[in-house]
Short mmCIF file of C-alpha atoms in Angstrom, two decimals:
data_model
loop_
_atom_site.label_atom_id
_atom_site.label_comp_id
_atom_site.label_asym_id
_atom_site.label_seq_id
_atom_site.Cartn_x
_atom_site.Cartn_y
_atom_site.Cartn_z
CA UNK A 1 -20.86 19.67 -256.59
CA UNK A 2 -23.47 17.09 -256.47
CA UNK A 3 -26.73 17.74 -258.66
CA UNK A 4 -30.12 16.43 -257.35
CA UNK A 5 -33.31 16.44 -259.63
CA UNK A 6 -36.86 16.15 -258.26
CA UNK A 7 -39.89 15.66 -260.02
CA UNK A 8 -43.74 16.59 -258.87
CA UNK A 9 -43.75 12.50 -257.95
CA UNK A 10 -40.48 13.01 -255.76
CA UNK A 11 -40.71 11.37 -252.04
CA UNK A 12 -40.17 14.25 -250.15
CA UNK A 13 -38.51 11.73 -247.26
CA UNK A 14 -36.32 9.67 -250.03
CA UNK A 15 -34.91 13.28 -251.63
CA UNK A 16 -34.41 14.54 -247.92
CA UNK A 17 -32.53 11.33 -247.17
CA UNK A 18 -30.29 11.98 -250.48
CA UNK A 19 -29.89 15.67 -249.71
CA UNK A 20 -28.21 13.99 -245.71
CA UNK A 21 -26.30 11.66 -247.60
CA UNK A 22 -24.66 14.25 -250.13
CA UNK A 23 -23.95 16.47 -246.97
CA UNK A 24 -22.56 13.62 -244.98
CA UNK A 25 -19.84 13.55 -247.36
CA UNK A 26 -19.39 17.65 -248.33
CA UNK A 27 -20.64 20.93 -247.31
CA UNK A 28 -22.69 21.55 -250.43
CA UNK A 29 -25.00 19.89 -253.11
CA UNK A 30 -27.51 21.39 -255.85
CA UNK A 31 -31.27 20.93 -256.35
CA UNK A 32 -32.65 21.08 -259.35
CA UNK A 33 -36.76 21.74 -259.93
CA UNK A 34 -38.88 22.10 -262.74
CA UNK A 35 -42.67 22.84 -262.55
CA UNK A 36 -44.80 24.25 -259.37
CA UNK A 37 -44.98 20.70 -257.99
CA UNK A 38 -41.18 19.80 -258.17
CA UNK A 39 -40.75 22.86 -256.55
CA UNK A 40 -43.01 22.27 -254.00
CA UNK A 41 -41.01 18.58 -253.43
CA UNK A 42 -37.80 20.06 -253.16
CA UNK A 43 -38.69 22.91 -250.75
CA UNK A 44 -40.45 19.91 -248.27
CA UNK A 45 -37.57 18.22 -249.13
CA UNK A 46 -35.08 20.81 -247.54
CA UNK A 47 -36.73 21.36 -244.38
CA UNK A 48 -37.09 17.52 -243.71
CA UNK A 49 -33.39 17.18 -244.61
CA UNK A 50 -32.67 20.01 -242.38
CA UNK A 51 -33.96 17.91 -239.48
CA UNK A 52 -31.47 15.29 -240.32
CA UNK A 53 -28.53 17.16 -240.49
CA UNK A 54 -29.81 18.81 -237.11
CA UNK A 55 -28.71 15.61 -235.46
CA UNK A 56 -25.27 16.09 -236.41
CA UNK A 57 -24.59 19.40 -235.45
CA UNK A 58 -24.78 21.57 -238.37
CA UNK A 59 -27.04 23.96 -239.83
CA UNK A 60 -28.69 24.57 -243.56
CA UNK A 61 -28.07 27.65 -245.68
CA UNK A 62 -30.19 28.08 -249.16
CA UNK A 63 -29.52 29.71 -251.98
CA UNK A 64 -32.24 30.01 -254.25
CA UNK A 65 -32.15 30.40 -258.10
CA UNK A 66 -33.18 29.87 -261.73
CA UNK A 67 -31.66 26.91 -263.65
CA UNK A 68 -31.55 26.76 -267.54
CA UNK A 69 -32.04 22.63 -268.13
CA UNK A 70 -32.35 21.05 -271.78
CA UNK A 71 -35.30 18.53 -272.04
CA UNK A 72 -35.62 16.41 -275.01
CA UNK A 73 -34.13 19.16 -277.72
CA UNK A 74 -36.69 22.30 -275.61
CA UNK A 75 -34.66 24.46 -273.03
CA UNK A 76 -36.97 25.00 -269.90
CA UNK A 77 -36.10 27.19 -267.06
CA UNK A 78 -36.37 25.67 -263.44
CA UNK A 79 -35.62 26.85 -260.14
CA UNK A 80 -32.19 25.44 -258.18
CA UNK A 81 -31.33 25.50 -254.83
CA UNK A 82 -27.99 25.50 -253.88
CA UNK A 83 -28.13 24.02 -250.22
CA UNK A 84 -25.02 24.32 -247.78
CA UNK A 85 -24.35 22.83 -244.62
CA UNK A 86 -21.92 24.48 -241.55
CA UNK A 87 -21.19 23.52 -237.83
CA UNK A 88 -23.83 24.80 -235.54
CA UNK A 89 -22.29 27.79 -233.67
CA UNK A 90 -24.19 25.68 -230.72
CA UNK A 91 -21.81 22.46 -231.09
CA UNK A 92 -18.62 23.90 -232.45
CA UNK A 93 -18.50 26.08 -228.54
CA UNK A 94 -19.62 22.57 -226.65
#
């Protein structure tokens, strides 16, 4: 599975646009936040994606969680949201 990191200075629009591009290709993908403002990025980055993948018929499932990452040699604990995409009940019976 595919691993996205945002940062407080994350583009909201340019993570979106990864989090489309990672679905294009498979049903799932991973994103990884650390502090109240890279949280905040990745959450606006999720519902902008989810208009994207709109487009094409399918539909976004999230998973939230908590993430042990190692910066520098200090373990910090960030959230992670595993994001999954299905076939819109609405287009699969078209």
């Amino acid at each position: 599975m595919e691993v996205l990191k945002v940062g407080h200075s994350s583009s909201p629009n340019k993570v979106a646009g990864a989090i489309a591009g990672v679905l294009s290709k498979t049903d799932e993908v991973e994103i990884q936040a650390i502090g109240a403002g890279a949280v905040n990025q990745a959450v606006k980055a999720i519902a902008i994606a989810r208009r994207f993948v709109e487009t094409r018929g399918k539909k976004l499932f999230v998973v939230p969680g908590f993430v042990e990452v190692i910066v520098g040699e200090e373990k910090r604990t960030g959230i992670k949201f595993r994001v999954f995409a299905e076939i819109s009940e609405e287009k699969a019976e078209a």
